[in-house]
PDB file of C-alpha atoms in Angstrom:
ATOM      1  CA  UNK A  11     135.312  87.991  45.508  1.00 52.00           C
ATOM      2  CA  UNK A  12     135.168  92.044  46.933  1.00 59.00           C
ATOM      3  CA  UNK A  13     134.849  92.401  50.476  1.00 64.00           C
ATOM      4  CA  UNK A  14     131.867  94.967  49.394  1.00 79.00           C
ATOM      5  CA  UNK A  15     130.043  91.831  47.839  1.00 76.00           C
ATOM      6  CA  UNK A  16     130.726  89.812  51.318  1.00 77.00           C
ATOM      7  CA  UNK A  17     129.270  92.674  53.318  1.00 82.00           C
ATOM      8  CA  UNK A  18     125.881  92.922  51.264  1.00 85.00           C
ATOM      9  CA  UNK A  19     125.720  89.261  51.220  1.00 84.00           C
ATOM     10  CA  UNK A  20     126.098  88.514  54.669  1.00 83.00           C
ATOM     11  CA  UNK A  21     123.487  91.398  55.733  1.00 86.00           C
ATOM     12  CA  UNK A  22     121.127  89.608  53.500  1.00 86.00           C
ATOM     13  CA  UNK A  23     121.686  85.994  55.022  1.00 87.00           C
ATOM     14  CA  UNK A  24     121.491  88.015  58.628  1.00 88.00           C
ATOM     15  CA  UNK A  25     117.824  90.506  56.954  1.00 88.00           C
ATOM     16  CA  UNK A  26     115.675  87.104  58.012  1.00 88.00           C
ATOM     17  CA  UNK A  27     116.648  87.192  61.662  1.00 86.00           C
ATOM     18  CA  UNK A  28     116.679  90.974  61.505  1.00 85.00           C
ATOM     19  CA  UNK A  29     112.983  90.864  60.237  1.00 87.00           C
ATOM     20  CA  UNK A  30     112.464  88.441  63.238  1.00 88.00           C
ATOM     21  CA  UNK A  31     114.207  90.349  65.827  1.00 84.00           C
ATOM     22  CA  UNK A  32     112.302  93.709  64.355  1.00 82.00           C
ATOM     23  CA  UNK A  33     108.669  92.056  65.060  1.00 84.00           C
ATOM     24  CA  UNK A  34     109.332  90.183  68.500  1.00 85.00           C
ATOM     25  CA  UNK A  35     111.411  92.441  70.104  1.00 82.00           C
ATOM     26  CA  UNK A  36     111.682  95.977  68.483  1.00 82.00           C
ATOM     27  CA  UNK A  37     107.720  96.475  67.901  1.00 83.00           C
ATOM     28  CA  UNK A  38     106.891  95.359  71.638  1.00 83.00           C
ATOM     29  CA  UNK A  39     109.602  97.733  72.929  1.00 85.00           C
ATOM     30  CA  UNK A  40     108.261 100.998  70.672  1.00 86.00           C
ATOM     31  CA  UNK A  41     104.817 100.253  71.784  1.00 86.00           C
ATOM     32  CA  UNK A  42     105.953 100.030  75.619  1.00 87.00           C
ATOM     33  CA  UNK A  43     107.299 103.414  74.946  1.00 88.00           C
ATOM     34  CA  UNK A  44     105.243 105.164  73.858  1.00 89.00           C
ATOM     35  CA  UNK A  45     102.489 103.443  76.726  1.00 87.00           C
ATOM     36  CA  UNK A  46     104.361 104.766  79.058  1.00 89.00           C
ATOM     37  CA  UNK A  47     103.980 108.285  78.438  1.00 91.00           C
ATOM     38  CA  UNK A  48     100.176 108.174  78.703  1.00 89.00           C
ATOM     39  CA  UNK A  49      97.497 107.245  81.483  1.00 88.00           C
ATOM     40  CA  UNK A  50      96.040 104.021  79.814  1.00 87.00           C
ATOM     41  CA  UNK A  51      94.408 101.821  82.441  1.00 85.00           C
ATOM     42  CA  UNK A  52      94.322  98.598  80.069  1.00 74.00           C
ATOM     43  CA  UNK A  53      97.159  97.378  77.902  1.00 64.00           C
ATOM     44  CA  UNK A  54      95.870  97.737  74.523  1.00 64.00           C
ATOM     45  CA  UNK A  55      94.245 100.690  74.831  1.00 68.00           C
ATOM     46  CA  UNK A  56      94.680 104.264  74.439  1.00 72.00           C
ATOM     47  CA  UNK A  57      95.504 106.748  77.310  1.00 79.00           C
ATOM     48  CA  UNK A  58      96.387 110.912  77.652  1.00 86.00           C
ATOM     49  CA  UNK A  59      99.530 111.801  77.131  1.00 88.00           C
ATOM     50  CA  UNK A  60     101.287 112.438  80.651  1.00 89.00           C
ATOM     51  CA  UNK A  61     104.819 113.202  79.411  1.00 89.00           C
ATOM     52  CA  UNK A  62     107.535 111.722  82.331  1.00 91.00           C
ATOM     53  CA  UNK A  63     104.699 111.848  84.713  1.00 92.00           C
ATOM     54  CA  UNK A  64     104.687 107.993  85.204  1.00 91.00           C
ATOM     55  CA  UNK A  65     108.587 108.247  85.182  1.00 92.00           C
ATOM     56  CA  UNK A  66     108.546 110.809  87.518  1.00 92.00           C
ATOM     57  CA  UNK A  67     105.805 108.976  89.594  1.00 91.00           C
ATOM     58  CA  UNK A  68     107.577 105.757  90.040  1.00 90.00           C
ATOM     59  CA  UNK A  69     111.160 106.960  90.453  1.00 90.00           C
ATOM     60  CA  UNK A  70     109.770 109.029  94.186  1.00 92.00           C
ATOM     61  CA  UNK A  71     107.729 105.869  94.957  1.00 90.00           C
ATOM     62  CA  UNK A  72     108.467 104.660  98.107  1.00 89.00           C
ATOM     63  CA  UNK A  73     107.067 101.267  96.944  1.00 90.00           C
ATOM     64  CA  UNK A  74     110.022 101.367  94.021  1.00 92.00           C
ATOM     65  CA  UNK A  75     112.858 102.044  96.477  1.00 93.00           C
ATOM     66  CA  UNK A  76     111.631  99.369  99.020  1.00 95.00           C
ATOM     67  CA  UNK A  77     111.283  97.007  95.832  1.00 95.00           C
ATOM     68  CA  UNK A  78     115.086  98.404  94.490  1.00 94.00           C
ATOM     69  CA  UNK A  79     116.206  97.109  97.771  1.00 95.00           C
ATOM     70  CA  UNK A  80     114.871  93.749  98.209  1.00 96.00           C
ATOM     71  CA  UNK A  81     115.810  93.392  94.217  1.00 95.00           C
ATOM     72  CA  UNK A  82     119.288  93.707  94.961  1.00 93.00           C
ATOM     73  CA  UNK A  83     119.584  92.076  98.278  1.00 95.00           C
ATOM     74  CA  UNK A  84     117.924  88.552  96.265  1.00 96.00           C
ATOM     75  CA  UNK A  85     120.518  89.359  93.531  1.00 94.00           C
ATOM     76  CA  UNK A  86     124.184  90.109  95.957  1.00 93.00           C
ATOM     77  CA  UNK A  87     123.152  87.109  98.386  1.00 96.00           C
ATOM     78  CA  UNK A  88     121.934  84.549  95.533  1.00 96.00           C
ATOM     79  CA  UNK A  89     124.530  85.136  93.110  1.00 94.00           C
ATOM     80  CA  UNK A  90     127.701  84.759  95.522  1.00 94.00           C
ATOM     81  CA  UNK A  91     125.956  81.633  97.043  1.00 96.00           C
ATOM     82  CA  UNK A  92     125.392  80.383  93.938  1.00 95.00           C
ATOM     83  CA  UNK A  93     129.699  81.630  92.456  1.00 94.00           C
ATOM     84  CA  UNK A  94     131.145  79.856  96.051  1.00 94.00           C
ATOM     85  CA  UNK A  95     128.971  76.709  95.924  1.00 95.00           C
ATOM     86  CA  UNK A  96     129.675  76.315  92.197  1.00 95.00           C
ATOM     87  CA  UNK A  97     133.221  76.156  92.151  1.00 94.00           C
ATOM     88  CA  UNK A  98     133.243  74.228  95.824  1.00 94.00           C
ATOM     89  CA  UNK A  99     131.466  71.737  93.789  1.00 94.00           C
ATOM     90  CA  UNK A 100     133.612  71.944  90.528  1.00 93.00           C
ATOM     91  CA  UNK A 101     136.478  71.105  92.612  1.00 91.00           C
ATOM     92  CA  UNK A 102     135.080  68.358  94.340  1.00 91.00           C
ATOM     93  CA  UNK A 103     133.981  66.954  91.049  1.00 91.00           C
ATOM     94  CA  UNK A 104     136.793  67.714  89.111  1.00 89.00           C
ATOM     95  CA  UNK A 105     138.416  64.623  91.771  1.00 86.00           C
ATOM     96  CA  UNK A 106     139.346  61.298  90.962  1.00 85.00           C
ATOM     97  CA  UNK A 107     136.729  58.868  92.831  1.00 85.00           C
ATOM     98  CA  UNK A 108     134.479  56.475  92.271  1.00 89.00           C
ATOM     99  CA  UNK A 109     130.718  57.342  91.174  1.00 85.00           C
ATOM    100  CA  UNK A 110     131.937  61.119  90.007  1.00 86.00           C
ATOM    101  CA  UNK A 111     130.025  60.274  86.989  1.00 87.00           C
ATOM    102  CA  UNK A 112     127.165  59.991  88.558  1.00 91.00           C
ATOM    103  CA  UNK A 113     127.109  63.034  90.616  1.00 88.00           C
ATOM    104  CA  UNK A 114     128.202  64.857  88.090  1.00 88.00           C
ATOM    105  CA  UNK A 115     124.954  63.736  86.377  1.00 88.00           C
ATOM    106  CA  UNK A 116     122.482  64.457  89.454  1.00 90.00           C
ATOM    107  CA  UNK A 117     124.408  67.848  89.847  1.00 89.00           C
ATOM    108  CA  UNK A 118     122.110  68.681  86.672  1.00 90.00           C
ATOM    109  CA  UNK A 119     119.126  67.980  88.160  1.00 90.00           C
ATOM    110  CA  UNK A 120     117.980  71.159  89.999  1.00 91.00           C
ATOM    111  CA  UNK A 121     118.727  73.614  87.030  1.00 91.00           C
ATOM    112  CA  UNK A 122     117.755  70.944  84.091  1.00 90.00           C
ATOM    113  CA  UNK A 123     114.150  71.690  86.213  1.00 90.00           C
ATOM    114  CA  UNK A 124     111.449  73.993  85.049  1.00 92.00           C
ATOM    115  CA  UNK A 125     111.466  77.028  87.339  1.00 92.00           C
ATOM    116  CA  UNK A 126     108.002  76.425  88.464  1.00 93.00           C
ATOM    117  CA  UNK A 127     108.582  72.592  89.272  1.00 93.00           C
ATOM    118  CA  UNK A 128     111.737  73.489  91.433  1.00 94.00           C
ATOM    119  CA  UNK A 129     109.087  76.589  93.190  1.00 95.00           C
ATOM    120  CA  UNK A 130     106.691  73.650  94.325  1.00 94.00           C
ATOM    121  CA  UNK A 131     108.896  71.709  95.530  1.00 95.00           C
ATOM    122  CA  UNK A 132     110.396  74.060  97.846  1.00 96.00           C
ATOM    123  CA  UNK A 133     107.286  75.195  98.687  1.00 95.00           C
ATOM    124  CA  UNK A 134     106.388  72.103  99.542  1.00 95.00           C
ATOM    125  CA  UNK A 135     109.094  71.434 102.063  1.00 95.00           C
ATOM    126  CA  UNK A 136     108.875  74.922 103.819  1.00 96.00           C
ATOM    127  CA  UNK A 137     105.014  74.172 104.084  1.00 94.00           C
ATOM    128  CA  UNK A 138     104.314  74.841 107.776  1.00 91.00           C
ATOM    129  CA  UNK A 139     101.727  72.009 108.232  1.00 90.00           C
ATOM    130  CA  UNK A 140     103.692  69.116 106.948  1.00 90.00           C
ATOM    131  CA  UNK A 141     106.885  70.843 105.419  1.00 92.00           C
ATOM    132  CA  UNK A 142     110.100  68.042 105.576  1.00 93.00           C
ATOM    133  CA  UNK A 143     112.120  71.208 107.315  1.00 94.00           C
ATOM    134  CA  UNK A 144     110.132  71.684 110.020  1.00 93.00           C
ATOM    135  CA  UNK A 145     109.911  68.119 110.097  1.00 93.00           C
ATOM    136  CA  UNK A 146     113.837  68.237 109.779  1.00 94.00           C
ATOM    137  CA  UNK A 147     114.622  70.756 112.474  1.00 94.00           C
ATOM    138  CA  UNK A 148     111.836  69.536 114.950  1.00 94.00           C
ATOM    139  CA  UNK A 149     113.847  65.788 115.198  1.00 93.00           C
ATOM    140  CA  UNK A 150     116.985  67.763 115.572  1.00 92.00           C
ATOM    141  CA  UNK A 151     115.631  69.954 118.332  1.00 91.00           C
ATOM    142  CA  UNK A 152     116.343  73.246 116.481  1.00 92.00           C
ATOM    143  CA  UNK A 153     113.041  74.598 116.732  1.00 90.00           C
ATOM    144  CA  UNK A 154     109.794  74.058 119.034  1.00 90.00           C
ATOM    145  CA  UNK A 155     107.418  73.719 116.834  1.00 89.00           C
ATOM    146  CA  UNK A 156     106.862  73.992 113.172  1.00 91.00           C
ATOM    147  CA  UNK A 157     106.926  77.953 111.184  1.00 92.00           C
ATOM    148  CA  UNK A 158     105.919  79.153 108.375  1.00 93.00           C
ATOM    149  CA  UNK A 159     108.913  80.006 106.505  1.00 95.00           C
ATOM    150  CA  UNK A 160     107.305  81.687 103.443  1.00 95.00           C
ATOM    151  CA  UNK A 161     104.404  83.438 105.773  1.00 93.00           C
ATOM    152  CA  UNK A 162     107.015  85.546 107.963  1.00 93.00           C
ATOM    153  CA  UNK A 163     108.462  88.527 106.580  1.00 92.00           C
ATOM    154  CA  UNK A 164     111.636  87.916 108.426  1.00 90.00           C
ATOM    155  CA  UNK A 165     112.320  84.519 106.531  1.00 94.00           C
ATOM    156  CA  UNK A 166     110.938  85.065 103.452  1.00 96.00           C
ATOM    157  CA  UNK A 167     113.367  85.881 101.356  1.00 95.00           C
ATOM    158  CA  UNK A 168     116.370  84.020 102.741  1.00 96.00           C
ATOM    159  CA  UNK A 169     113.489  80.892 101.862  1.00 96.00           C
ATOM    160  CA  UNK A 170     113.439  82.229  98.919  1.00 96.00           C
ATOM    161  CA  UNK A 171     117.786  83.109  98.070  1.00 96.00           C
ATOM    162  CA  UNK A 172     118.331  79.310  99.309  1.00 96.00           C
ATOM    163  CA  UNK A 173     115.576  77.868  96.569  1.00 96.00           C
ATOM    164  CA  UNK A 174     117.423  79.960  94.082  1.00 95.00           C
ATOM    165  CA  UNK A 175     120.658  78.648  94.987  1.00 95.00           C
ATOM    166  CA  UNK A 176     119.706  75.359  94.916  1.00 95.00           C
ATOM    167  CA  UNK A 177     118.095  75.535  91.462  1.00 94.00           C
ATOM    168  CA  UNK A 178     121.152  77.715  89.602  1.00 94.00           C
ATOM    169  CA  UNK A 179     124.651  76.265  91.588  1.00 95.00           C
ATOM    170  CA  UNK A 180     124.712  73.883  89.200  1.00 94.00           C
ATOM    171  CA  UNK A 181     124.832  75.937  85.784  1.00 93.00           C
ATOM    172  CA  UNK A 182     128.423  77.646  87.774  1.00 94.00           C
ATOM    173  CA  UNK A 183     129.895  74.860  88.935  1.00 94.00           C
ATOM    174  CA  UNK A 184     129.106  73.178  84.782  1.00 93.00           C
ATOM    175  CA  UNK A 185     131.206  76.181  83.641  1.00 93.00           C
ATOM    176  CA  UNK A 186     134.039  75.869  86.516  1.00 93.00           C
ATOM    177  CA  UNK A 187     133.767  72.427  86.023  1.00 93.00           C
ATOM    178  CA  UNK A 188     134.823  73.590  81.876  1.00 91.00           C
ATOM    179  CA  UNK A 189     137.086  75.438  82.811  1.00 91.00           C
ATOM    180  CA  UNK A 190     139.019  73.189  85.418  1.00 89.00           C
ATOM    181  CA  UNK A 191     139.624  70.670  82.807  1.00 85.00           C
ATOM    182  CA  UNK A 192     141.864  73.374  80.627  1.00 82.00           C
ATOM    183  CA  UNK A 193     144.227  73.338  84.275  1.00 81.00           C
ATOM    184  CA  UNK A 194     147.576  72.167  82.756  1.00 76.00           C
ATOM    185  CA  UNK A 195     148.745  68.974  84.868  1.00 77.00           C
ATOM    186  CA  UNK A 196     152.240  69.562  85.324  1.00 75.00           C
ATOM    187  CA  UNK A 197     151.488  73.153  86.812  1.00 73.00           C
ATOM    188  CA  UNK A 198     148.972  71.473  89.187  1.00 74.00           C
ATOM    189  CA  UNK A 199     151.791  68.742  89.979  1.00 69.00           C
ATOM    190  CA  UNK A 200     154.665  71.257  90.086  1.00 74.00           C
ATOM    191  CA  UNK A 201     152.787  73.176  92.726  1.00 70.00           C
ATOM    192  CA  UNK A 202     152.307  70.097  95.127  1.00 70.00           C
ATOM    193  CA  UNK A 203     156.090  69.331  94.264  1.00 66.00           C
ATOM    194  CA  UNK A 204     157.413  73.192  95.898  1.00 67.00           C
ATOM    195  CA  UNK A 205     154.815  73.023  98.639  1.00 67.00           C
ATOM    196  CA  UNK A 206     151.818  75.066  98.058  1.00 69.00           C
ATOM    197  CA  UNK A 207     149.005  74.649 100.247  1.00 73.00           C
ATOM    198  CA  UNK A 208     145.610  74.163  98.931  1.00 75.00           C
ATOM    199  CA  UNK A 209     144.537  77.263  99.346  1.00 76.00           C
ATOM    200  CA  UNK A 210     147.519  78.597  97.417  1.00 76.00           C
ATOM    201  CA  UNK A 211     147.198  76.955  95.048  1.00 80.00           C
ATOM    202  CA  UNK A 212     143.815  77.246  94.189  1.00 79.00           C
ATOM    203  CA  UNK A 213     144.249  81.087  94.179  1.00 77.00           C
ATOM    204  CA  UNK A 214     147.440  81.105  92.264  1.00 76.00           C
ATOM    205  CA  UNK A 215     147.243  77.696  89.922  1.00 78.00           C
ATOM    206  CA  UNK A 216     143.871  77.602  89.490  1.00 81.00           C
ATOM    207  CA  UNK A 217     141.957  80.984  89.756  1.00 84.00           C
ATOM    208  CA  UNK A 218     143.851  82.163  86.842  1.00 83.00           C
ATOM    209  CA  UNK A 219     142.057  79.905  84.654  1.00 83.00           C
ATOM    210  CA  UNK A 220     138.503  80.146  85.822  1.00 87.00           C
ATOM    211  CA  UNK A 221     138.521  83.777  86.183  1.00 84.00           C
ATOM    212  CA  UNK A 222     137.624  84.808  82.853  1.00 83.00           C
ATOM    213  CA  UNK A 223     134.212  81.757  82.570  1.00 88.00           C
ATOM    214  CA  UNK A 224     133.229  82.575  86.356  1.00 88.00           C
ATOM    215  CA  UNK A 225     132.775  86.316  84.723  1.00 86.00           C
ATOM    216  CA  UNK A 226     130.674  85.275  82.163  1.00 85.00           C
ATOM    217  CA  UNK A 227     128.591  82.961  84.807  1.00 89.00           C
ATOM    218  CA  UNK A 228     128.673  85.774  87.521  1.00 88.00           C
ATOM    219  CA  UNK A 229     127.547  88.365  84.333  1.00 85.00           C
ATOM    220  CA  UNK A 230     124.569  85.787  82.909  1.00 86.00           C
ATOM    221  CA  UNK A 231     123.530  85.450  86.538  1.00 91.00           C
ATOM    222  CA  UNK A 232     123.310  88.317  88.135  1.00 89.00           C
ATOM    223  CA  UNK A 233     121.536  89.828  85.590  1.00 88.00           C
ATOM    224  CA  UNK A 234     118.659  87.013  85.211  1.00 91.00           C
ATOM    225  CA  UNK A 235     118.788  87.246  88.917  1.00 92.00           C
ATOM    226  CA  UNK A 236     117.977  90.764  88.714  1.00 90.00           C
ATOM    227  CA  UNK A 237     114.896  90.779  86.704  1.00 89.00           C
ATOM    228  CA  UNK A 238     113.679  87.844  88.506  1.00 93.00           C
ATOM    229  CA  UNK A 239     109.627  86.728  88.554  1.00 94.00           C
ATOM    230  CA  UNK A 240     108.391  82.839  88.449  1.00 93.00           C
ATOM    231  CA  UNK A 241     110.604  81.633  90.846  1.00 95.00           C
ATOM    232  CA  UNK A 242     109.461  84.403  93.865  1.00 95.00           C
ATOM    233  CA  UNK A 243     105.715  84.106  92.012  1.00 95.00           C
ATOM    234  CA  UNK A 244     105.411  80.866  92.330  1.00 95.00           C
ATOM    235  CA  UNK A 245     106.296  80.657  96.438  1.00 95.00           C
ATOM    236  CA  UNK A 246     104.846  83.356  97.786  1.00 95.00           C
ATOM    237  CA  UNK A 247     103.565  86.122  95.150  1.00 93.00           C
ATOM    238  CA  UNK A 248     105.625  89.012  96.224  1.00 93.00           C
ATOM    239  CA  UNK A 249     104.514  88.428 100.057  1.00 89.00           C
ATOM    240  CA  UNK A 250     103.957  88.373 102.983  1.00 92.00           C
ATOM    241  CA  UNK A 251     103.724  92.731 102.949  1.00 91.00           C
ATOM    242  CA  UNK A 252     105.763  92.839 100.161  1.00 92.00           C
ATOM    243  CA  UNK A 253     109.169  91.347 101.600  1.00 93.00           C
ATOM    244  CA  UNK A 254     109.699  89.301  99.058  1.00 95.00           C
ATOM    245  CA  UNK A 255     107.893  91.777  96.316  1.00 95.00           C
ATOM    246  CA  UNK A 256     111.113  92.312  93.302  1.00 95.00           C
ATOM    247  CA  UNK A 257     110.630  95.262  90.234  1.00 93.00           C
ATOM    248  CA  UNK A 258     109.295  92.351  87.765  1.00 93.00           C
ATOM    249  CA  UNK A 259     106.736  91.542  89.843  1.00 95.00           C
ATOM    250  CA  UNK A 260     106.152  95.279  90.942  1.00 94.00           C
ATOM    251  CA  UNK A 261     105.823  95.652  86.642  1.00 93.00           C
ATOM    252  CA  UNK A 262     103.048  92.868  86.059  1.00 92.00           C
ATOM    253  CA  UNK A 263     101.089  94.383  89.488  1.00 92.00           C
ATOM    254  CA  UNK A 264     101.375  97.435  88.298  1.00 91.00           C
ATOM    255  CA  UNK A 265     100.116  96.680  84.474  1.00 88.00           C
ATOM    256  CA  UNK A 266      97.166  94.004  85.216  1.00 87.00           C
ATOM    257  CA  UNK A 267      96.610  93.324  88.922  1.00 87.00           C
ATOM    258  CA  UNK A 268      96.481  97.427  89.386  1.00 87.00           C
ATOM    259  CA  UNK A 269      95.583  98.331  86.125  1.00 86.00           C
ATOM    260  CA  UNK A 270      97.392 101.058  85.225  1.00 89.00           C
ATOM    261  CA  UNK A 271      99.380  99.633  82.251  1.00 88.00           C
ATOM    262  CA  UNK A 272     100.746 103.438  81.407  1.00 90.00           C
ATOM    263  CA  UNK A 273     102.898 103.577  84.274  1.00 91.00           C
ATOM    264  CA  UNK A 274     103.257  99.880  84.082  1.00 91.00           C
ATOM    265  CA  UNK A 275     105.297 100.325  80.942  1.00 91.00           C
ATOM    266  CA  UNK A 276     107.659 102.972  82.303  1.00 93.00           C
ATOM    267  CA  UNK A 277     108.822 101.039  85.361  1.00 92.00           C
ATOM    268  CA  UNK A 278     109.199  98.112  82.704  1.00 91.00           C
ATOM    269  CA  UNK A 279     111.317 100.642  80.914  1.00 92.00           C
ATOM    270  CA  UNK A 280     112.818 101.656  84.375  1.00 92.00           C
ATOM    271  CA  UNK A 281     113.974  98.272  84.481  1.00 90.00           C
ATOM    272  CA  UNK A 282     115.407  97.308  81.056  1.00 88.00           C
ATOM    273  CA  UNK A 283     117.488 100.518  81.637  1.00 90.00           C
ATOM    274  CA  UNK A 284     118.659  98.856  85.248  1.00 88.00           C
ATOM    275  CA  UNK A 285     119.941  95.957  83.624  1.00 86.00           C
ATOM    276  CA  UNK A 286     121.159  97.146  80.419  1.00 86.00           C
ATOM    277  CA  UNK A 287     123.520  99.394  82.685  1.00 88.00           C
ATOM    278  CA  UNK A 288     124.633  96.182  84.284  1.00 83.00           C
ATOM    279  CA  UNK A 289     124.939  94.316  81.409  1.00 80.00           C
ATOM    280  CA  UNK A 290     127.394  96.907  80.342  1.00 83.00           C
ATOM    281  CA  UNK A 291     129.453  97.361  83.278  1.00 82.00           C
ATOM    282  CA  UNK A 292     130.019  93.468  83.565  1.00 77.00           C
ATOM    283  CA  UNK A 293     130.961  93.776  79.615  1.00 74.00           C
ATOM    284  CA  UNK A 294     133.509  95.957  79.986  1.00 79.00           C
ATOM    285  CA  UNK A 295     134.577  93.859  83.298  1.00 75.00           C
ATOM    286  CA  UNK A 296     134.806  91.263  81.666  1.00 69.00           C
ATOM    287  CA  UNK A 297     137.053  92.745  78.595  1.00 71.00           C
ATOM    288  CA  UNK A 298     139.134  94.279  81.206  1.00 73.00           C
ATOM    289  CA  UNK A 299     139.798  90.710  82.350  1.00 63.00           C
ATOM    290  CA  UNK A 300     140.686  88.860  78.726  1.00 58.00           C
ATOM    291  CA  UNK A 301     142.926  91.635  78.622  1.00 60.00           C
ATOM    292  CA  UNK A 302     144.713  91.567  81.377  1.00 60.00           C
ATOM    293  CA  UNK A 303     144.741  87.444  81.450  1.00 54.00           C
ATOM    294  CA  UNK A 304     145.646  88.048  77.584  1.00 52.00           C
TER     295      UNK A 304
END
């Protein structure tokens, strides 16, 4: 068969998928772009054309800048903690010991739980009246009285980060554990014979095999953390005093709670652009890492 026919057949086979993508993603995106240039109050209703006013007002808003800082803090801290905990868990579960298979299975549970269930569990743990965290810290004499961890601006974001890390570190651990299976045993044994310590053995022998897979995990988790909505909405709804409000929650509030659909659409596109920039930057970094490894 000629190359032209093979290319044509490939496109014909992909045609149903392309139609579905245009219907599910393309048209709503075009509709959102059009909506962002209007002062529509409700989604699905018309409005007057206002040009780039929605974008200018949103980018100059103090709410946007504060929310962007909160979102960045949440993403950077949670992803960094998940990467460290995930790699440490993978290194532990890569060792030979009794009950390893059971621990590997149990580690998947937090990640397998639906996010809403995970958020509800942590709300109960943080409960200011009968929460397990307050009870444990009180019995250990680390605090004198029960605290409202989700009700105080100084602790709410940290509490959410802990919950998000518990939910998502197993994904990083699974990716790292799979990569560890590719580390040749003879190289590890040779490093032990040469007297390499644990840190040097990890840095020079194991880490090169983990770099590529961990970069993929970093890309996935950063993008997901940057557009996080569900776990924060269930646990705090962006409070207290908007201290945990992220960009996705601000989009929801603008479009539905405040009934400013045009403004919400413009903010949604700004968030989409930011996530796209992150994805492109990480993709370039992954290619650079893969090229260096090759």
